[in-house]
Amino acid sequence: MELKDKVVVVTGAGGGMGKAISEKLLTEGALVVGMDLKEASMKDRNHPQFTAMAIDILNEEAVASAFAEAHEQYGKIDGLVNAIGMAQSASSIEDVSLEFWHQLMNVNVTSLFLTSKEAAKYMKPKQQGSIITIASISAVRPRPGLQAYIASKGAAESFSRALAIELAPHGIRVNTVHPGPTDTGMLGQFAAPGADVDTAKKQIFADSVPMGRLVAPSDIAESISYLVSDRAAMVTGAVLHVDGGRGL
Ligand SMILES: NC(=O)c1ccc[n+]([C@@H]2O[C@H](COP(=O)([O-])OP(=O)(O)OC[C@H]3O[C@@H](n4cnc5c(N)ncnc54)[C@H](O)[C@@H]3O)[C@@H](O)[C@H]2O)c1
């Protein structure tokens, strides 16, 4: 129960990692505010300390009201975990439209700007807080055909490091987690269009991990619970690879 009474916002709480992260934080005693486009995907967490908010994280006003509501409910916000995201199916750069590029940058980068801005606003007066962004090991170990996705994850890492130096004097820590290929619904979406996303496809991703298996959403959740906790009191600007060695 080391996160007892910490108030943590988890975006993408309806996704594979967001679900595992919010469940782990709840187990550790945190009060979790899940935000996701899909309300139905958060319905399974029927826990007294879990609040689900169905919002589009790209809507600035909706994000501001959701954070204000969470703050009003609990009187503070201790943590923010950015776990929303959008994949790219492997394609040649000539086939990537500008519209897709903008959409992906919005979901994977602009969302971080909108949520971190709100979190900083409520964390600064308390002179403490922890912001964690899920980026991707592909930012440092690219695969072909994922140029837009990888650019967005590089931006996510740089944004986190920039915020870490800006917010350190306010006692707010900002860290990045780089997952390797993780067993969630998103994994298959990285395949080339029309490719069979079955167990064999998953095996190809698993074979690319030196430790020989896909990352489990629970592996990511463990790292998040550490980074939210006071055990990580002097950890900021860090980039934690949870990838079974894929980045080596
Ligand atoms: N699965 C992988 O292999 C893998 C590897 C490395 C990094 N990542 C990153 O990890 C993070 C979590 O991914 P996941 O695997 O859990 O994916 P997922 O698709 O299971 O979950 C993503 C969630 O984000 C939500 N979302 C998307 N756009 C939104 C918006 N505008 N407003 C609100 N919610 C929105 C979706 O509804 C979904 O529930 C993402 O940033 C992803 O890029 C995933």
PDB file of C-alpha atoms and ligand atoms in Angstrom:
ATOM      1  CA  MET A   1       0.000   0.000   0.000  1.00  0.00           C
ATOM      2  CA  GLU A   2       2.917   2.368  -0.580  1.00  0.00           C
ATOM      3  CA  LEU A   3       0.804   4.598  -2.860  1.00  0.00           C
ATOM      4  CA  LYS A   4      -1.948   4.966  -0.270  1.00  0.00           C
ATOM      5  CA  ASP A   5      -4.051   8.075  -0.949  1.00  0.00           C
ATOM      6  CA  LYS A   6      -1.895   9.283  -3.849  1.00  0.00           C
ATOM      7  CA  VAL A   7      -4.151  10.712  -6.548  1.00  0.00           C
ATOM      8  CA  VAL A   8      -2.980   9.588  -9.971  1.00  0.00           C
ATOM      9  CA  VAL A   9      -4.470  10.429 -13.376  1.00  0.00           C
ATOM     10  CA  VAL A  10      -3.940   7.690 -15.968  1.00  0.00           C
ATOM     11  CA  THR A  11      -4.724   8.591 -19.578  1.00  0.00           C
ATOM     12  CA  GLY A  12      -5.432   5.751 -21.991  1.00  0.00           C
ATOM     13  CA  ALA A  13      -6.820   3.873 -18.977  1.00  0.00           C
ATOM     14  CA  GLY A  14      -8.989   1.807 -21.322  1.00  0.00           C
ATOM     15  CA  GLY A  15      -5.997   0.475 -23.253  1.00  0.00           C
ATOM     16  CA  GLY A  16      -3.851  -2.566 -22.570  1.00  0.00           C
ATOM     17  CA  MET A  17      -1.143  -0.781 -20.590  1.00  0.00           C
ATOM     18  CA  GLY A  18      -3.487   1.803 -19.036  1.00  0.00           C
ATOM     19  CA  LYS A  19      -5.637  -0.974 -17.607  1.00  0.00           C
ATOM     20  CA  ALA A  20      -2.678  -2.849 -16.084  1.00  0.00           C
ATOM     21  CA  ILE A  21      -1.220   0.403 -14.736  1.00  0.00           C
ATOM     22  CA  SER A  22      -4.455   1.548 -13.110  1.00  0.00           C
ATOM     23  CA  GLU A  23      -5.044  -1.893 -11.574  1.00  0.00           C
ATOM     24  CA  LYS A  24      -1.510  -1.964 -10.121  1.00  0.00           C
ATOM     25  CA  LEU A  25      -1.847   1.561  -8.692  1.00  0.00           C
ATOM     26  CA  LEU A  26      -5.199   0.628  -7.123  1.00  0.00           C
ATOM     27  CA  THR A  27      -3.601  -2.438  -5.533  1.00  0.00           C
ATOM     28  CA  GLU A  28      -0.965  -0.138  -4.021  1.00  0.00           C
ATOM     29  CA  GLY A  29      -3.680   2.057  -2.482  1.00  0.00           C
ATOM     30  CA  ALA A  30      -3.778   4.955  -4.966  1.00  0.00           C
ATOM     31  CA  LEU A  31      -6.904   6.875  -5.964  1.00  0.00           C
ATOM     32  CA  VAL A  32      -6.938   6.539  -9.757  1.00  0.00           C
ATOM     33  CA  VAL A  33      -8.671   8.814 -12.258  1.00  0.00           C
ATOM     34  CA  GLY A  34      -8.780   7.017 -15.603  1.00  0.00           C
ATOM     35  CA  MET A  35      -9.265   9.052 -18.755  1.00  0.00           C
ATOM     36  CA  ASP A  36      -9.952   7.507 -22.154  1.00  0.00           C
ATOM     37  CA  LEU A  37     -12.085   8.037 -25.230  1.00  0.00           C
ATOM     38  CA  LYS A  38     -13.836   4.744 -24.612  1.00  0.00           C
ATOM     39  CA  GLU A  39     -15.900   4.640 -21.428  1.00  0.00           C
ATOM     40  CA  ALA A  40     -16.806   0.983 -21.976  1.00  0.00           C
ATOM     41  CA  SER A  41     -13.153  -0.049 -21.897  1.00  0.00           C
ATOM     42  CA  MET A  42     -12.843   1.212 -18.290  1.00  0.00           C
ATOM     43  CA  LYS A  43     -16.104  -0.382 -17.045  1.00  0.00           C
ATOM     44  CA  ASP A  44     -14.325  -3.498 -15.753  1.00  0.00           C
ATOM     45  CA  ARG A  45     -12.618  -1.545 -12.922  1.00  0.00           C
ATOM     46  CA  ASN A  46     -15.496  -1.471 -10.520  1.00  0.00           C
ATOM     47  CA  HIS A  47     -13.274  -0.312  -7.672  1.00  0.00           C
ATOM     48  CA  PRO A  48     -14.262   2.315  -5.057  1.00  0.00           C
ATOM     49  CA  GLN A  49     -10.977   4.182  -5.641  1.00  0.00           C
ATOM     50  CA  PHE A  50     -11.307   4.289  -9.433  1.00  0.00           C
ATOM     51  CA  THR A  51     -13.038   7.128 -11.299  1.00  0.00           C
ATOM     52  CA  ALA A  52     -13.567   6.791 -15.055  1.00  0.00           C
ATOM     53  CA  MET A  53     -13.779   9.902 -17.223  1.00  0.00           C
ATOM     54  CA  ALA A  54     -14.645   9.422 -20.892  1.00  0.00           C
ATOM     55  CA  ILE A  55     -12.994  12.320 -22.724  1.00  0.00           C
ATOM     56  CA  ASP A  56     -11.044  13.114 -25.855  1.00  0.00           C
ATOM     57  CA  ILE A  57      -7.582  14.070 -24.575  1.00  0.00           C
ATOM     58  CA  LEU A  58      -7.118  16.251 -27.663  1.00  0.00           C
ATOM     59  CA  ASN A  59      -9.943  18.522 -26.547  1.00  0.00           C
ATOM     60  CA  GLU A  60      -8.235  21.242 -24.482  1.00  0.00           C
ATOM     61  CA  GLU A  61     -11.397  22.305 -22.649  1.00  0.00           C
ATOM     62  CA  ALA A  62     -12.403  18.738 -21.841  1.00  0.00           C
ATOM     63  CA  VAL A  63      -8.942  18.013 -20.427  1.00  0.00           C
ATOM     64  CA  ALA A  64      -8.996  21.175 -18.304  1.00  0.00           C
ATOM     65  CA  SER A  65     -12.455  20.341 -16.903  1.00  0.00           C
ATOM     66  CA  ALA A  66     -11.506  16.721 -16.206  1.00  0.00           C
ATOM     67  CA  PHE A  67      -8.436  17.768 -14.205  1.00  0.00           C
ATOM     68  CA  ALA A  68     -10.457  20.455 -12.391  1.00  0.00           C
ATOM     69  CA  GLU A  69     -13.085  17.828 -11.498  1.00  0.00           C
ATOM     70  CA  ALA A  70     -10.439  15.386 -10.248  1.00  0.00           C
ATOM     71  CA  HIS A  71      -8.809  18.144  -8.207  1.00  0.00           C
ATOM     72  CA  GLU A  72     -12.137  19.212  -6.765  1.00  0.00           C
ATOM     73  CA  GLN A  73     -12.934  15.626  -5.809  1.00  0.00           C
ATOM     74  CA  TYR A  74      -9.603  14.869  -4.100  1.00  0.00           C
ATOM     75  CA  GLY A  75      -7.990  18.265  -3.351  1.00  0.00           C
ATOM     76  CA  LYS A  76      -4.705  17.361  -5.059  1.00  0.00           C
ATOM     77  CA  ILE A  77      -3.118  15.544  -7.980  1.00  0.00           C
ATOM     78  CA  ASP A  78       0.049  13.613  -7.159  1.00  0.00           C
ATOM     79  CA  GLY A  79       0.683  11.774 -10.391  1.00  0.00           C
ATOM     80  CA  LEU A  80       0.020  11.761 -14.116  1.00  0.00           C
ATOM     81  CA  VAL A  81       0.677   8.730 -16.305  1.00  0.00           C
ATOM     82  CA  ASN A  82       0.394   9.436 -20.030  1.00  0.00           C
ATOM     83  CA  ALA A  83      -0.553   6.065 -21.525  1.00  0.00           C
ATOM     84  CA  ILE A  84      -2.668   7.033 -24.538  1.00  0.00           C
ATOM     85  CA  GLY A  85      -1.257   6.398 -27.951  1.00  0.00           C
ATOM     86  CA  MET A  86      -1.838   5.602 -31.571  1.00  0.00           C
ATOM     87  CA  ALA A  87       0.070   3.116 -33.720  1.00  0.00           C
ATOM     88  CA  GLN A  88       1.197   3.256 -37.339  1.00  0.00           C
ATOM     89  CA  SER A  89       0.994   0.310 -39.655  1.00  0.00           C
ATOM     90  CA  ALA A  90       4.365  -0.094 -41.358  1.00  0.00           C
ATOM     91  CA  SER A  91       4.336   1.899 -44.612  1.00  0.00           C
ATOM     92  CA  SER A  92       6.792   3.604 -46.958  1.00  0.00           C
ATOM     93  CA  ILE A  93       7.121   7.331 -46.371  1.00  0.00           C
ATOM     94  CA  GLU A  94       5.636   8.066 -49.812  1.00  0.00           C
ATOM     95  CA  ASP A  95       2.418   6.388 -48.677  1.00  0.00           C
ATOM     96  CA  VAL A  96       2.035   8.361 -45.445  1.00  0.00           C
ATOM     97  CA  SER A  97      -0.412  11.255 -45.777  1.00  0.00           C
ATOM     98  CA  LEU A  98       0.065  14.604 -44.080  1.00  0.00           C
ATOM     99  CA  GLU A  99      -3.335  14.104 -42.453  1.00  0.00           C
ATOM    100  CA  PHE A 100      -2.172  10.860 -40.838  1.00  0.00           C
ATOM    101  CA  TRP A 101       1.104  12.501 -39.737  1.00  0.00           C
ATOM    102  CA  HIS A 102      -0.797  15.311 -37.980  1.00  0.00           C
ATOM    103  CA  GLN A 103      -3.268  12.911 -36.365  1.00  0.00           C
ATOM    104  CA  LEU A 104      -0.501  10.734 -34.982  1.00  0.00           C
ATOM    105  CA  MET A 105       1.519  13.708 -33.688  1.00  0.00           C
ATOM    106  CA  ASN A 106      -1.625  15.021 -32.015  1.00  0.00           C
ATOM    107  CA  VAL A 107      -2.422  11.774 -30.219  1.00  0.00           C
ATOM    108  CA  ASN A 108       1.166  10.883 -29.276  1.00  0.00           C
ATOM    109  CA  VAL A 109       2.638  14.336 -28.600  1.00  0.00           C
ATOM    110  CA  THR A 110       0.049  17.135 -28.322  1.00  0.00           C
ATOM    111  CA  SER A 111      -1.872  15.050 -25.781  1.00  0.00           C
ATOM    112  CA  LEU A 112       1.199  15.112 -23.511  1.00  0.00           C
ATOM    113  CA  PHE A 113       1.352  18.891 -23.727  1.00  0.00           C
ATOM    114  CA  LEU A 114      -2.319  19.254 -22.774  1.00  0.00           C
ATOM    115  CA  THR A 115      -2.296  16.847 -19.815  1.00  0.00           C
ATOM    116  CA  SER A 116       1.134  17.855 -18.441  1.00  0.00           C
ATOM    117  CA  LYS A 117       0.098  21.509 -18.493  1.00  0.00           C
ATOM    118  CA  GLU A 118      -2.927  20.741 -16.304  1.00  0.00           C
ATOM    119  CA  ALA A 119      -0.957  18.437 -14.013  1.00  0.00           C
ATOM    120  CA  ALA A 120       1.784  21.040 -13.471  1.00  0.00           C
ATOM    121  CA  LYS A 121      -0.853  23.640 -12.594  1.00  0.00           C
ATOM    122  CA  TYR A 122      -2.174  21.508  -9.709  1.00  0.00           C
ATOM    123  CA  MET A 123       1.177  20.021  -8.631  1.00  0.00           C
ATOM    124  CA  LYS A 124       3.153  23.274  -8.364  1.00  0.00           C
ATOM    125  CA  PRO A 125       1.304  24.684  -5.316  1.00  0.00           C
ATOM    126  CA  LYS A 126       2.018  21.410  -3.452  1.00  0.00           C
ATOM    127  CA  GLN A 127       5.663  21.452  -4.624  1.00  0.00           C
ATOM    128  CA  GLN A 128       5.515  17.772  -5.470  1.00  0.00           C
ATOM    129  CA  GLY A 129       4.350  15.410  -8.184  1.00  0.00           C
ATOM    130  CA  SER A 130       5.328  12.718 -10.646  1.00  0.00           C
ATOM    131  CA  ILE A 131       4.625  12.807 -14.383  1.00  0.00           C
ATOM    132  CA  ILE A 132       5.401   9.710 -16.436  1.00  0.00           C
ATOM    133  CA  THR A 133       5.075   9.332 -20.185  1.00  0.00           C
ATOM    134  CA  ILE A 134       4.979   6.020 -22.004  1.00  0.00           C
ATOM    135  CA  ALA A 135       7.016   6.503 -25.173  1.00  0.00           C
ATOM    136  CA  SER A 136       8.604   3.528 -26.970  1.00  0.00           C
ATOM    137  CA  ILE A 137      11.941   1.765 -27.354  1.00  0.00           C
ATOM    138  CA  SER A 138      11.457   2.306 -31.090  1.00  0.00           C
ATOM    139  CA  ALA A 139      12.574   5.907 -30.448  1.00  0.00           C
ATOM    140  CA  VAL A 140      16.104   4.583 -30.032  1.00  0.00           C
ATOM    141  CA  ARG A 141      15.858   1.261 -31.924  1.00  0.00           C
ATOM    142  CA  PRO A 142      13.699   1.979 -35.004  1.00  0.00           C
ATOM    143  CA  ARG A 143      11.921  -0.541 -37.214  1.00  0.00           C
ATOM    144  CA  PRO A 144      11.442   0.299 -40.910  1.00  0.00           C
ATOM    145  CA  GLY A 145       8.195   1.902 -42.051  1.00  0.00           C
ATOM    146  CA  LEU A 146       7.261   3.484 -38.710  1.00  0.00           C
ATOM    147  CA  GLN A 147       8.778   6.938 -39.336  1.00  0.00           C
ATOM    148  CA  ALA A 148       5.815   8.986 -38.040  1.00  0.00           C
ATOM    149  CA  TYR A 149       5.298   6.845 -34.916  1.00  0.00           C
ATOM    150  CA  ILE A 150       9.003   6.834 -34.091  1.00  0.00           C
ATOM    151  CA  ALA A 151       9.312  10.599 -34.579  1.00  0.00           C
ATOM    152  CA  SER A 152       6.398  11.063 -32.156  1.00  0.00           C
ATOM    153  CA  LYS A 153       8.067   8.865 -29.527  1.00  0.00           C
ATOM    154  CA  GLY A 154      11.368  10.730 -29.880  1.00  0.00           C
ATOM    155  CA  ALA A 155       9.431  13.945 -29.319  1.00  0.00           C
ATOM    156  CA  ALA A 156       7.717  12.424 -26.271  1.00  0.00           C
ATOM    157  CA  GLU A 157      11.102  11.606 -24.707  1.00  0.00           C
ATOM    158  CA  SER A 158      12.532  15.082 -25.423  1.00  0.00           C
ATOM    159  CA  PHE A 159       9.388  16.738 -24.095  1.00  0.00           C
ATOM    160  CA  SER A 160       9.656  14.757 -20.836  1.00  0.00           C
ATOM    161  CA  ARG A 161      13.315  15.649 -20.375  1.00  0.00           C
ATOM    162  CA  ALA A 162      12.544  19.319 -21.074  1.00  0.00           C
ATOM    163  CA  LEU A 163       9.775  19.280 -18.461  1.00  0.00           C
ATOM    164  CA  ALA A 164      12.031  17.464 -15.992  1.00  0.00           C
ATOM    165  CA  ILE A 165      14.530  20.337 -15.956  1.00  0.00           C
ATOM    166  CA  GLU A 166      11.763  22.959 -15.912  1.00  0.00           C
ATOM    167  CA  LEU A 167       9.770  21.409 -13.082  1.00  0.00           C
ATOM    168  CA  ALA A 168      12.597  20.082 -10.860  1.00  0.00           C
ATOM    169  CA  PRO A 169      12.750  23.291  -8.773  1.00  0.00           C
ATOM    170  CA  HIS A 170       9.037  22.758  -8.029  1.00  0.00           C
ATOM    171  CA  GLY A 171       9.610  19.246  -6.682  1.00  0.00           C
ATOM    172  CA  ILE A 172       7.899  17.682  -9.714  1.00  0.00           C
ATOM    173  CA  ARG A 173       9.627  14.658 -11.264  1.00  0.00           C
ATOM    174  CA  VAL A 174       9.154  13.841 -14.959  1.00  0.00           C
ATOM    175  CA  ASN A 175      10.233  10.506 -16.408  1.00  0.00           C
ATOM    176  CA  THR A 176       9.823   8.422 -19.552  1.00  0.00           C
ATOM    177  CA  VAL A 177       9.250   4.691 -19.909  1.00  0.00           C
ATOM    178  CA  HIS A 178      10.267   3.038 -23.177  1.00  0.00           C
ATOM    179  CA  PRO A 179       8.392  -0.261 -23.550  1.00  0.00           C
ATOM    180  CA  GLY A 180       9.535  -2.912 -25.978  1.00  0.00           C
ATOM    181  CA  PRO A 181       6.886  -4.799 -27.977  1.00  0.00           C
ATOM    182  CA  THR A 182       4.070  -5.278 -25.478  1.00  0.00           C
ATOM    183  CA  ASP A 183       1.200  -7.730 -25.546  1.00  0.00           C
ATOM    184  CA  THR A 184      -1.727  -5.329 -25.974  1.00  0.00           C
ATOM    185  CA  GLY A 185      -4.272  -4.653 -28.699  1.00  0.00           C
ATOM    186  CA  MET A 186      -1.907  -2.086 -30.207  1.00  0.00           C
ATOM    187  CA  LEU A 187       0.838  -4.565 -31.046  1.00  0.00           C
ATOM    188  CA  GLY A 188      -0.828  -5.997 -34.148  1.00  0.00           C
ATOM    189  CA  GLN A 189      -1.513  -2.509 -35.497  1.00  0.00           C
ATOM    190  CA  PHE A 190       2.188  -2.070 -36.303  1.00  0.00           C
ATOM    191  CA  ALA A 191       1.999  -4.760 -38.988  1.00  0.00           C
ATOM    192  CA  ALA A 192       1.865  -3.812 -42.653  1.00  0.00           C
ATOM    193  CA  PRO A 193      -1.727  -3.260 -43.861  1.00  0.00           C
ATOM    194  CA  GLY A 194      -3.486  -6.539 -44.501  1.00  0.00           C
ATOM    195  CA  ALA A 195      -0.830  -8.568 -42.697  1.00  0.00           C
ATOM    196  CA  ASP A 196      -2.107 -11.428 -40.600  1.00  0.00           C
ATOM    197  CA  VAL A 197      -1.974 -10.328 -36.965  1.00  0.00           C
ATOM    198  CA  ASP A 198      -2.035 -13.701 -35.341  1.00  0.00           C
ATOM    199  CA  THR A 199       0.074 -15.627 -32.888  1.00  0.00           C
ATOM    200  CA  ALA A 200       2.777 -16.103 -35.514  1.00  0.00           C
ATOM    201  CA  LYS A 201       3.021 -12.343 -35.976  1.00  0.00           C
ATOM    202  CA  LYS A 202       3.294 -11.877 -32.216  1.00  0.00           C
ATOM    203  CA  GLN A 203       6.072 -14.456 -32.232  1.00  0.00           C
ATOM    204  CA  ILE A 204       8.047 -12.343 -34.712  1.00  0.00           C
ATOM    205  CA  PHE A 205       7.901  -9.428 -32.273  1.00  0.00           C
ATOM    206  CA  ALA A 206       8.775 -11.718 -29.349  1.00  0.00           C
ATOM    207  CA  ASP A 207      11.786 -13.066 -31.269  1.00  0.00           C
ATOM    208  CA  SER A 208      13.110  -9.506 -31.613  1.00  0.00           C
ATOM    209  CA  VAL A 209      13.375  -9.249 -27.809  1.00  0.00           C
ATOM    210  CA  PRO A 210      16.698 -10.570 -26.445  1.00  0.00           C
ATOM    211  CA  MET A 211      14.909 -11.910 -23.356  1.00  0.00           C
ATOM    212  CA  GLY A 212      12.738 -14.004 -25.672  1.00  0.00           C
ATOM    213  CA  ARG A 213       9.205 -12.873 -24.881  1.00  0.00           C
ATOM    214  CA  LEU A 214       6.861  -9.967 -25.347  1.00  0.00           C
ATOM    215  CA  VAL A 215       6.722  -7.367 -22.592  1.00  0.00           C
ATOM    216  CA  ALA A 216       3.597  -7.915 -20.457  1.00  0.00           C
ATOM    217  CA  PRO A 217       1.434  -4.896 -19.553  1.00  0.00           C
ATOM    218  CA  SER A 218       2.146  -5.842 -15.917  1.00  0.00           C
ATOM    219  CA  ASP A 219       5.902  -5.330 -16.550  1.00  0.00           C
ATOM    220  CA  ILE A 220       5.127  -1.737 -17.509  1.00  0.00           C
ATOM    221  CA  ALA A 221       2.783  -1.322 -14.524  1.00  0.00           C
ATOM    222  CA  GLU A 222       5.591  -2.345 -12.114  1.00  0.00           C
ATOM    223  CA  SER A 223       7.879   0.389 -13.451  1.00  0.00           C
ATOM    224  CA  ILE A 224       5.104   2.985 -13.213  1.00  0.00           C
ATOM    225  CA  SER A 225       4.295   2.116  -9.615  1.00  0.00           C
ATOM    226  CA  TYR A 226       7.985   2.629  -8.748  1.00  0.00           C
ATOM    227  CA  LEU A 227       8.222   5.967 -10.593  1.00  0.00           C
ATOM    228  CA  VAL A 228       5.034   7.286  -8.944  1.00  0.00           C
ATOM    229  CA  SER A 229       6.249   6.231  -5.493  1.00  0.00           C
ATOM    230  CA  ASP A 230       8.479   8.107  -3.057  1.00  0.00           C
ATOM    231  CA  ARG A 231      11.108   5.383  -3.601  1.00  0.00           C
ATOM    232  CA  ALA A 232      11.905   7.284  -6.800  1.00  0.00           C
ATOM    233  CA  ALA A 233      12.163  10.619  -4.925  1.00  0.00           C
ATOM    234  CA  MET A 234      15.395  11.640  -6.695  1.00  0.00           C
ATOM    235  CA  VAL A 235      14.634  10.080 -10.093  1.00  0.00           C
ATOM    236  CA  THR A 236      13.823  12.674 -12.724  1.00  0.00           C
ATOM    237  CA  GLY A 237      14.607  13.085 -16.411  1.00  0.00           C
ATOM    238  CA  ALA A 238      15.192   9.335 -16.552  1.00  0.00           C
ATOM    239  CA  VAL A 239      14.343   7.125 -19.505  1.00  0.00           C
ATOM    240  CA  LEU A 240      13.594   3.630 -18.268  1.00  0.00           C
ATOM    241  CA  HIS A 241      13.768   0.836 -20.842  1.00  0.00           C
ATOM    242  CA  VAL A 242      11.282  -1.915 -20.027  1.00  0.00           C
ATOM    243  CA  ASP A 243      11.988  -3.910 -23.141  1.00  0.00           C
ATOM    244  CA  GLY A 244      13.758  -7.176 -22.346  1.00  0.00           C
ATOM    245  CA  GLY A 245      16.896  -5.754 -23.988  1.00  0.00           C
ATOM    246  CA  ARG A 246      15.296  -4.814 -27.323  1.00  0.00           C
ATOM    247  CA  GLY A 247      17.066  -1.411 -27.227  1.00  0.00           C
ATOM    248  CA  LEU A 248      20.535  -2.932 -26.916  1.00  0.00           C
TER     249      LEU A 248
HETATM  250  N1  LIG B   1       1.849  -2.166 -27.386  1.00  0.00           N
HETATM  251  C1  LIG B   1       3.103  -1.947 -27.753  1.00  0.00           C
HETATM  252  O1  LIG B   1       3.771  -2.812 -28.328  1.00  0.00           O
HETATM  253  C2  LIG B   1       3.776  -0.645 -27.402  1.00  0.00           C
HETATM  254  C3  LIG B   1       5.184  -0.597 -27.440  1.00  0.00           C
HETATM  255  C4  LIG B   1       5.814   0.597 -27.095  1.00  0.00           C
HETATM  256  C5  LIG B   1       5.077   1.690 -26.714  1.00  0.00           C
HETATM  257  N2  LIG B   1       3.708   1.624 -26.691  1.00  0.00           N
HETATM  258  C6  LIG B   1       2.996   2.827 -26.254  1.00  0.00           C
HETATM  259  O2  LIG B   1       2.367   2.543 -25.018  1.00  0.00           O
HETATM  260  C7  LIG B   1       1.198   3.367 -24.837  1.00  0.00           C
HETATM  261  C8  LIG B   1       0.002   2.496 -24.478  1.00  0.00           C
HETATM  262  O3  LIG B   1      -0.255   1.636 -25.574  1.00  0.00           O
HETATM  263  P1  LIG B   1      -1.164   0.303 -25.504  1.00  0.00           P
HETATM  264  O4  LIG B   1      -0.338  -0.782 -26.058  1.00  0.00           O
HETATM  265  O5  LIG B   1      -1.767   0.186 -24.152  1.00  0.00           O
HETATM  266  O6  LIG B   1      -2.246   0.705 -26.597  1.00  0.00           O
HETATM  267  P2  LIG B   1      -3.843   0.557 -26.607  1.00  0.00           P
HETATM  268  O7  LIG B   1      -4.246   0.809 -28.018  1.00  0.00           O
HETATM  269  O8  LIG B   1      -4.247  -0.707 -25.942  1.00  0.00           O
HETATM  270  O9  LIG B   1      -4.323   1.788 -25.694  1.00  0.00           O
HETATM  271  C9  LIG B   1      -4.297   3.118 -26.116  1.00  0.00           C
HETATM  272  C10 LIG B   1      -5.487   3.826 -25.475  1.00  0.00           C
HETATM  273  O10 LIG B   1      -5.415   5.229 -25.797  1.00  0.00           O
HETATM  274  C11 LIG B   1      -6.747   5.691 -25.957  1.00  0.00           C
HETATM  275  N3  LIG B   1      -6.769   6.920 -26.743  1.00  0.00           N
HETATM  276  C12 LIG B   1      -6.279   7.124 -27.991  1.00  0.00           C
HETATM  277  N4  LIG B   1      -6.523   8.380 -28.402  1.00  0.00           N
HETATM  278  C13 LIG B   1      -7.193   8.996 -27.385  1.00  0.00           C
HETATM  279  C14 LIG B   1      -7.711  10.304 -27.191  1.00  0.00           C
HETATM  280  N5  LIG B   1      -7.615  11.247 -28.155  1.00  0.00           N
HETATM  281  N6  LIG B   1      -8.334  10.601 -26.032  1.00  0.00           N
HETATM  282  C15 LIG B   1      -8.445   9.665 -25.059  1.00  0.00           C
HETATM  283  N7  LIG B   1      -7.969   8.398 -25.173  1.00  0.00           N
HETATM  284  C16 LIG B   1      -7.351   8.081 -26.328  1.00  0.00           C
HETATM  285  C17 LIG B   1      -7.452   4.549 -26.689  1.00  0.00           C
HETATM  286  O11 LIG B   1      -8.860   4.636 -26.572  1.00  0.00           O
HETATM  287  C18 LIG B   1      -6.847   3.325 -25.998  1.00  0.00           C
HETATM  288  O12 LIG B   1      -7.656   2.873 -24.919  1.00  0.00           O
HETATM  289  C19 LIG B   1       1.046   4.136 -26.151  1.00  0.00           C
HETATM  290  O13 LIG B   1       1.622   5.415 -26.026  1.00  0.00           O
HETATM  291  C20 LIG B   1       1.871   3.298 -27.128  1.00  0.00           C
HETATM  292  O14 LIG B   1       2.318   4.068 -28.230  1.00  0.00           O
HETATM  293  C21 LIG B   1       3.041   0.493 -27.020  1.00  0.00           C
END
